[in-house]
Coordinates of C-alpha atoms in Angstrom, one line a residue:
M1 CA -4.0 -47.4 29.5
K2 CA -7.5 -46.0 30.4
T3 CA -9.4 -44.0 27.9
V4 CA -9.3 -41.2 29.8
D5 CA -5.8 -41.5 30.7
V6 CA -4.7 -41.7 26.2
L7 CA -7.1 -38.5 26.2
E8 CA -5.5 -36.7 29.0
E9 CA -1.6 -37.0 27.1
T10 CA -2.8 -36.5 23.9
Y11 CA -4.5 -32.8 24.9
V12 CA -1.0 -32.4 27.0
A13 CA 0.6 -33.4 23.8
L14 CA -0.7 -31.0 21.4
S15 CA -1.3 -28.4 23.8
A16 CA 2.8 -27.9 24.4
N17 CA 3.0 -26.8 21.7
K18 CA 0.1 -24.5 20.5
I19 CA 1.3 -22.8 17.1
R20 CA 3.4 -26.1 15.5
S21 CA 0.3 -27.9 16.3
G22 CA -2.4 -25.2 15.2
L23 CA -0.2 -25.2 11.3
T24 CA -0.3 -28.4 10.6
I25 CA -3.5 -28.9 10.4
L26 CA -4.1 -25.8 8.6
G27 CA -3.4 -28.3 5.6
I28 CA -6.5 -30.1 6.9
V29 CA -8.8 -27.4 7.2
I30 CA -8.3 -25.4 4.1
G31 CA -8.7 -29.1 2.2
I32 CA -11.7 -30.1 4.1
A33 CA -13.1 -26.8 3.8
S34 CA -13.0 -26.4 0.2
V35 CA -14.2 -29.6 -0.7
I36 CA -17.3 -29.2 2.0
A37 CA -17.6 -25.4 -0.1
M38 CA -17.3 -26.9 -3.2
L39 CA -20.0 -29.7 -2.7
S40 CA -22.4 -27.7 -1.4
I41 CA -22.4 -25.1 -4.5
G42 CA -22.3 -28.6 -6.7
N43 CA -25.9 -29.7 -4.8
G44 CA -26.6 -26.0 -4.8
A45 CA -26.4 -26.2 -8.4
K46 CA -28.4 -29.2 -9.1
Q47 CA -31.2 -28.1 -7.1
S48 CA -31.3 -25.1 -8.9
I49 CA -30.8 -26.3 -12.3
Q50 CA -33.8 -29.3 -11.3
G51 CA -36.2 -26.5 -10.2
N52 CA -36.2 -24.4 -13.0
I53 CA -36.3 -27.0 -15.8
E54 CA -39.4 -28.1 -13.7
S55 CA -40.3 -24.6 -14.2
L56 CA -40.4 -24.5 -17.9
G57 CA -43.2 -26.4 -18.1
S58 CA -44.9 -29.9 -16.3
N59 CA -44.2 -33.0 -17.9
L60 CA -43.3 -31.3 -21.1
L61 CA -41.7 -33.3 -24.1
T62 CA -40.3 -31.0 -26.8
I63 CA -39.5 -32.6 -30.4
L64 CA -36.2 -30.6 -32.1
P65 CA -35.8 -31.5 -35.8
G66 CA -32.0 -31.7 -36.6
V67 CA -30.3 -35.0 -34.2
L68 CA -29.1 -34.5 -30.0
Q69 CA -25.9 -35.7 -30.3
P70 CA -23.9 -35.9 -26.8
G71 CA -20.5 -33.1 -27.0
R72 CA -22.4 -31.8 -30.7
G73 CA -26.0 -30.5 -29.4
I74 CA -28.3 -30.0 -32.2
V75 CA -26.8 -31.3 -35.3
S76 CA -28.6 -30.4 -38.5
S77 CA -29.3 -34.2 -40.7
G78 CA -30.6 -34.2 -44.5
R79 CA -31.4 -38.0 -44.4
G80 CA -34.7 -37.8 -44.4
A81 CA -37.2 -36.2 -47.2
A82 CA -37.9 -33.5 -43.8
E83 CA -35.1 -32.1 -43.3
T84 CA -37.4 -29.8 -40.3
L85 CA -41.4 -29.7 -38.5
K86 CA -44.2 -28.7 -40.6
I87 CA -47.7 -27.6 -39.8
E88 CA -48.1 -31.2 -40.8
D89 CA -46.2 -33.0 -37.9
A90 CA -47.9 -30.8 -35.0
V91 CA -51.4 -31.8 -36.2
A92 CA -50.5 -35.6 -36.2
I93 CA -48.5 -35.2 -33.0
A94 CA -52.0 -33.2 -31.4
E95 CA -53.3 -36.7 -31.8
L96 CA -52.6 -39.0 -29.8
P97 CA -53.7 -40.5 -27.1
G98 CA -51.7 -38.5 -23.6
V99 CA -51.3 -34.9 -25.3
A100 CA -52.5 -32.6 -23.3
A101 CA -51.5 -29.2 -25.2
L102 CA -49.5 -28.8 -27.9
S103 CA -47.4 -26.1 -28.8
P104 CA -45.5 -25.4 -32.0
E105 CA -42.7 -22.8 -31.8
L106 CA -40.4 -20.7 -34.4
S107 CA -37.7 -18.5 -33.1
R108 CA -35.1 -16.0 -34.7
R109 CA -32.7 -13.5 -32.9
F110 CA -33.7 -9.9 -33.9
Q111 CA -32.9 -5.8 -33.5
I112 CA -35.8 -4.3 -32.2
V113 CA -36.4 -0.9 -31.2
S114 CA -39.0 0.8 -29.1
S115 CA -41.1 3.6 -29.7
T116 CA -38.8 5.4 -26.8
G117 CA -36.0 4.9 -28.6
N118 CA -34.9 1.7 -27.2
N119 CA -33.4 -1.4 -29.0
T120 CA -31.9 -4.9 -28.2
N121 CA -31.3 -7.9 -29.7
T122 CA -32.6 -10.8 -28.7
T123 CA -35.1 -13.6 -29.2
V124 CA -38.5 -13.2 -31.2
I125 CA -40.1 -16.7 -30.5
G126 CA -43.9 -17.1 -32.4
S127 CA -46.3 -19.0 -30.5
A128 CA -50.0 -19.9 -30.3
S129 CA -51.9 -19.2 -27.9
A130 CA -50.8 -22.6 -25.6
Y131 CA -47.1 -21.6 -25.6
A132 CA -48.3 -20.2 -22.2
T133 CA -49.8 -23.3 -20.6
V134 CA -47.4 -25.9 -22.1
H135 CA -44.0 -23.3 -20.4
N136 CA -46.3 -22.3 -17.1
L137 CA -45.9 -18.4 -18.1
N138 CA -47.8 -15.5 -16.5
I139 CA -48.3 -12.5 -17.1
A140 CA -48.2 -9.4 -15.1
E141 CA -50.1 -7.3 -17.1
G142 CA -52.4 -7.3 -20.6
S143 CA -52.5 -11.1 -22.0
F144 CA -51.5 -13.1 -24.3
I145 CA -51.3 -14.1 -27.6
S146 CA -54.8 -15.0 -28.6
D147 CA -55.8 -18.1 -31.6
E148 CA -57.4 -15.2 -33.1
N149 CA -54.1 -13.1 -32.8
V150 CA -52.8 -16.2 -34.8
R151 CA -55.1 -16.2 -37.3
G152 CA -55.2 -13.0 -38.1
L153 CA -51.6 -12.6 -38.6
G154 CA -52.0 -10.5 -36.1
R155 CA -49.2 -7.6 -35.0
Q156 CA -49.2 -8.7 -31.2
A157 CA -45.9 -8.6 -29.0
V158 CA -45.8 -10.0 -25.5
L159 CA -42.5 -9.1 -23.8
G160 CA -40.3 -11.0 -21.3
A161 CA -40.0 -9.2 -18.6
T162 CA -36.3 -7.8 -19.2
V163 CA -36.8 -7.1 -22.4
A164 CA -39.6 -5.3 -21.5
K165 CA -36.8 -2.9 -18.8
D166 CA -34.7 -2.6 -21.7
L167 CA -37.3 -1.3 -24.4
F168 CA -39.6 1.2 -22.3
A169 CA -37.8 0.8 -18.6
D170 CA -40.1 1.9 -15.7
T171 CA -42.9 3.1 -17.7
D172 CA -45.7 0.8 -18.8
A173 CA -45.4 -1.0 -22.5
I174 CA -49.2 -2.0 -22.7
G175 CA -50.2 -0.9 -25.4
K176 CA -47.3 0.9 -26.9
T177 CA -45.1 -0.4 -30.3
I178 CA -41.9 -1.5 -31.4
R179 CA -40.1 -2.4 -34.5
I180 CA -39.5 -5.8 -35.2
N181 CA -37.1 -6.1 -39.2
G182 CA -39.2 -2.8 -40.0
G183 CA -41.8 -4.2 -38.7
S184 CA -44.3 -2.0 -36.1
Y185 CA -45.7 -4.9 -33.2
R186 CA -48.3 -3.7 -30.5
V187 CA -47.4 -4.5 -27.5
I188 CA -50.4 -6.3 -26.0
G189 CA -48.5 -8.1 -22.9
V190 CA -45.6 -8.2 -20.3
L191 CA -44.6 -11.5 -18.5
A192 CA -44.3 -12.3 -14.7
S193 CA -40.3 -12.7 -14.2
K194 CA -39.8 -16.1 -14.2
G195 CA -35.6 -15.9 -13.9
G196 CA -33.1 -16.9 -15.3
F197 CA -31.9 -20.3 -16.9
G198 CA -29.7 -19.5 -19.8
F199 CA -31.0 -20.4 -23.5
S200 CA -34.4 -21.6 -22.3
G201 CA -35.3 -17.7 -20.0
P202 CA -38.4 -16.2 -20.9
D203 CA -37.4 -12.8 -19.3
G204 CA -35.0 -12.3 -22.1
V205 CA -38.3 -13.3 -24.7
V206 CA -40.2 -11.1 -27.4
F207 CA -43.3 -13.0 -28.4
V208 CA -45.6 -13.2 -31.8
P209 CA -47.9 -15.0 -33.1
I210 CA -47.1 -18.4 -34.7
T211 CA -48.1 -17.3 -38.8
T212 CA -46.9 -13.4 -38.2
M213 CA -43.3 -14.9 -37.5
Q214 CA -43.7 -17.5 -40.2
K215 CA -45.4 -15.6 -43.2
I216 CA -43.9 -11.7 -42.0
L217 CA -41.0 -12.4 -40.2
T218 CA -39.0 -15.7 -41.7
G219 CA -40.8 -16.1 -44.6
S220 CA -40.6 -20.2 -43.4
D221 CA -43.6 -22.4 -42.6
S222 CA -41.5 -24.8 -40.6
Y223 CA -40.8 -25.2 -36.7
S224 CA -37.9 -24.6 -35.0
T225 CA -39.5 -26.7 -31.6
I226 CA -42.4 -28.6 -30.7
A227 CA -43.5 -28.6 -26.8
V228 CA -46.0 -30.9 -25.9
Q229 CA -47.5 -31.3 -22.8
V230 CA -47.7 -35.0 -21.2
T231 CA -51.6 -35.8 -19.9
N232 CA -50.0 -37.6 -17.3
K233 CA -46.5 -38.4 -16.3
D234 CA -46.6 -41.9 -15.9
Q235 CA -47.0 -41.5 -20.1
M236 CA -44.4 -39.7 -20.7
K237 CA -41.9 -42.6 -22.0
D238 CA -45.0 -44.2 -24.3
L239 CA -45.5 -40.6 -25.9
Q240 CA -42.3 -40.3 -26.7
Q241 CA -42.0 -43.4 -28.5
N242 CA -45.0 -42.7 -30.0
I243 CA -44.0 -39.5 -31.2
T244 CA -40.5 -40.7 -32.7
D245 CA -42.4 -43.4 -34.5
I246 CA -44.8 -40.3 -36.3
L247 CA -42.5 -38.9 -37.3
M248 CA -40.0 -40.9 -39.1
T249 CA -43.3 -42.9 -40.9
R250 CA -44.0 -39.3 -42.2
H251 CA -40.8 -38.2 -42.4
R252 CA -39.9 -41.5 -44.5
V253 CA -36.7 -42.0 -42.7
L254 CA -34.9 -44.8 -40.7
E255 CA -33.1 -43.0 -39.1
A256 CA -35.0 -40.5 -37.4
D257 CA -33.7 -36.6 -38.5
F258 CA -35.0 -35.0 -35.1
S259 CA -34.9 -35.8 -31.6
V260 CA -37.9 -36.1 -28.7
I261 CA -36.2 -35.0 -25.2
S262 CA -38.3 -34.8 -22.0
Q263 CA -37.7 -32.9 -19.0
E264 CA -35.7 -36.3 -17.1
D265 CA -33.4 -36.5 -20.0
I266 CA -32.6 -32.7 -19.7
L267 CA -31.8 -32.7 -15.7
G268 CA -30.0 -36.0 -16.4
T269 CA -27.6 -34.8 -18.6
L270 CA -27.0 -31.5 -16.8
S271 CA -27.0 -33.2 -13.0
S272 CA -23.8 -35.6 -14.6
V273 CA -22.0 -32.6 -16.5
I274 CA -22.1 -30.8 -12.9
T275 CA -21.8 -34.0 -10.9
T276 CA -18.2 -34.7 -12.9
F277 CA -17.3 -31.3 -12.9
T278 CA -18.0 -31.1 -9.2
L279 CA -16.6 -34.1 -8.0
F280 CA -13.3 -33.3 -9.9
L281 CA -13.0 -29.2 -8.2
A282 CA -13.3 -31.3 -5.0
A283 CA -10.5 -33.4 -6.1
I284 CA -8.4 -31.2 -6.8
A285 CA -9.5 -29.4 -3.6
S286 CA -8.6 -32.5 -2.6
I287 CA -5.0 -32.9 -3.1
S288 CA -4.2 -29.9 0.3
L289 CA -5.6 -33.5 2.2
V290 CA -2.8 -35.2 1.3
V291 CA -0.2 -32.5 1.8
G292 CA -1.7 -32.0 4.4
G293 CA -1.7 -35.5 6.3
I294 CA 2.0 -35.6 5.4
G295 CA 2.4 -32.7 7.7
I296 CA 0.8 -34.8 9.7
M297 CA 3.4 -37.2 9.4
N298 CA 6.4 -34.7 9.5
M299 CA 4.6 -33.1 13.2
M300 CA 4.3 -36.9 14.3
L301 CA 7.9 -38.5 13.5
T302 CA 9.2 -34.7 15.3
T303 CA 7.4 -35.7 17.8
V304 CA 8.6 -39.1 18.4
T305 CA 12.1 -37.7 17.9
E306 CA 11.5 -35.1 20.7
R307 CA 9.8 -37.4 23.1
T308 CA 12.5 -40.4 23.0
K309 CA 13.3 -40.6 26.5
E310 CA 9.7 -40.4 27.8
I311 CA 9.2 -43.5 25.3
G312 CA 11.6 -45.3 27.2
L313 CA 10.9 -44.0 30.6
R314 CA 7.2 -45.8 29.9
K315 CA 8.7 -48.9 28.5
A316 CA 10.5 -49.1 31.4
V317 CA 7.2 -48.6 34.4
G318 CA 5.7 -51.6 31.9
A319 CA 4.1 -49.7 29.1
K320 CA 4.0 -52.2 26.3
Q321 CA 4.1 -51.7 22.5
D322 CA 0.4 -51.2 21.6
D323 CA 0.2 -48.6 24.7
I324 CA 2.2 -46.4 23.1
R325 CA 1.0 -47.0 19.3
I326 CA -1.9 -46.3 20.1
Q327 CA -0.9 -43.4 22.3
F328 CA 0.6 -41.7 19.1
L329 CA -2.3 -42.5 16.9
V330 CA -4.8 -41.1 18.8
E331 CA -2.8 -37.6 18.8
A332 CA -2.5 -37.9 15.4
V333 CA -6.2 -38.7 14.2
M334 CA -7.1 -36.2 17.2
L335 CA -5.2 -33.2 15.1
T336 CA -6.4 -34.5 11.5
L337 CA -10.4 -34.5 13.9
L338 CA -9.8 -31.3 14.9
G339 CA -8.7 -30.1 11.9
G340 CA -11.8 -31.6 9.9
I341 CA -14.2 -30.2 12.7
I342 CA -12.6 -26.8 11.8
G343 CA -12.8 -26.9 8.0
T344 CA -16.0 -28.3 8.3
G345 CA -17.4 -25.1 10.1
I346 CA -15.3 -22.6 7.5
G347 CA -16.4 -24.5 4.7
W348 CA -20.6 -24.1 5.2
L349 CA -19.7 -20.7 6.1
V350 CA -17.9 -20.6 2.9
S351 CA -21.3 -21.9 1.7
F352 CA -23.7 -20.1 3.7
G353 CA -22.0 -17.0 1.9
V354 CA -22.7 -17.6 -1.8
T355 CA -26.1 -18.7 -0.5
A356 CA -26.9 -15.0 1.3
S357 CA -25.3 -12.9 -1.8
G358 CA -27.7 -14.6 -4.3
I359 CA -25.3 -16.0 -6.3
L360 CA -26.6 -19.8 -5.4
Q361 CA -28.5 -21.2 -2.7
T362 CA -26.4 -23.7 -1.7
S363 CA -26.8 -26.6 0.1
V364 CA -24.9 -28.3 3.2
S365 CA -25.9 -31.9 3.4
L366 CA -25.4 -34.7 5.9
S367 CA -23.6 -36.9 4.7
S368 CA -20.4 -34.3 3.6
V369 CA -19.9 -33.1 6.6
L370 CA -20.0 -37.0 8.0
L371 CA -17.4 -37.7 5.0
A372 CA -15.2 -34.9 5.4
C373 CA -15.1 -36.0 9.4
G374 CA -14.1 -39.9 7.9
V375 CA -11.9 -38.4 5.8
S376 CA -9.9 -36.4 8.3
A377 CA -10.0 -39.2 11.1
G378 CA -8.9 -41.5 8.3
I379 CA -6.3 -39.2 7.3
G380 CA -5.2 -39.6 10.7
I381 CA -4.8 -43.3 11.0
V382 CA -2.8 -43.6 7.8
F383 CA -0.5 -40.5 8.6
G384 CA -0.4 -41.3 11.9
Y385 CA 0.8 -45.0 12.0
Y386 CA 3.8 -44.8 10.8
P387 CA 5.3 -42.1 13.3
A388 CA 3.3 -44.1 16.0
A389 CA 5.2 -47.3 15.3
R390 CA 8.2 -46.4 15.1
A391 CA 7.4 -44.9 18.6
A392 CA 6.4 -48.7 19.9
R393 CA 9.2 -50.1 18.1
L394 CA 11.7 -48.3 20.4
S395 CA 14.1 -49.9 22.6
P396 CA 13.4 -48.4 26.4
I397 CA 17.5 -49.2 26.7
D398 CA 18.6 -46.7 23.7
A399 CA 15.4 -44.7 24.3
L400 CA 17.0 -43.5 27.7
R401 CA 19.8 -43.0 26.3
Y402 CA 19.1 -40.8 24.1
E403 CA 20.3 -37.6 24.1

């Protein structure tokens, strides 16, 4: 049979009962739409995380006390003489080649009350002037913590955009006072909004001088984090190893009681988790593809039964088994391919809706669309082959006698 004849016969057969054909491909439509939507949301989440991590600082290494263990986070370690990072550690790291800037940090949560009576419970970070450079922070109003503030144990505070709004609403926060742990601090700056990034978002943070945090607010001479900006991205691995070596020597330990992580480490871990979770959701969604494929097989078997006389007549006038097999196989593939196209469109609309709502910037890739179309066509071949083969094996005499 010519290709044109096969397609024409397929159109006639499928359009003879439009409602049944539409209901048959519904499972394929739902499955493909779900898979496309899940993959696009997963891709969008990965891109969003990558952008947010990069926005926290360029070429950044983060040193944390304790050992980072998969699935358990930071675990405090008592194996070494030093359980926390000290000022001497920061001084030693700053002298290493490849260090462009270094920011020692100490963070705690406090209840903060403004002069207007508003209050919030949030993270307070003790920092030096280098913090803004290392973490790519921009000041919307006023100024950031200065070296003079640090040397003088100053009672100054810089507010993240969200904290400023919570404490002072729409009024100007510069020059006003806030109370942290019973002490008064004058607001000298407000950060530009940077957008939330879970545990690392600067919008919900208050900054005070690192010395004030150590001597007045916490009474601790240790650091909770040391952030290091690397001069060149190519030096990241070498500097990461050098920091590990010098801290192990200083702490006099055989196994590290600290963790040195890079942006690539964080991004790789989070991307791996999101990819796994996305594939898991897509696998669940693909169950409907199997259900849809079974529906296709059921419909095609019914169609073979209904068209038994037609098959016998075609064989009687010279149609070969391959002609019959191809005819019914093309009908099955056409059903699933049509379902794949419709499902892809619906999946794209769902992704567009998520993006338009502002929840997440999704991304529909060409590979996911091609995969959806290929999977739908494959389902047609797999689930349509048996009915097509059954039709091809019918005896023309028995088929013509069929009532």
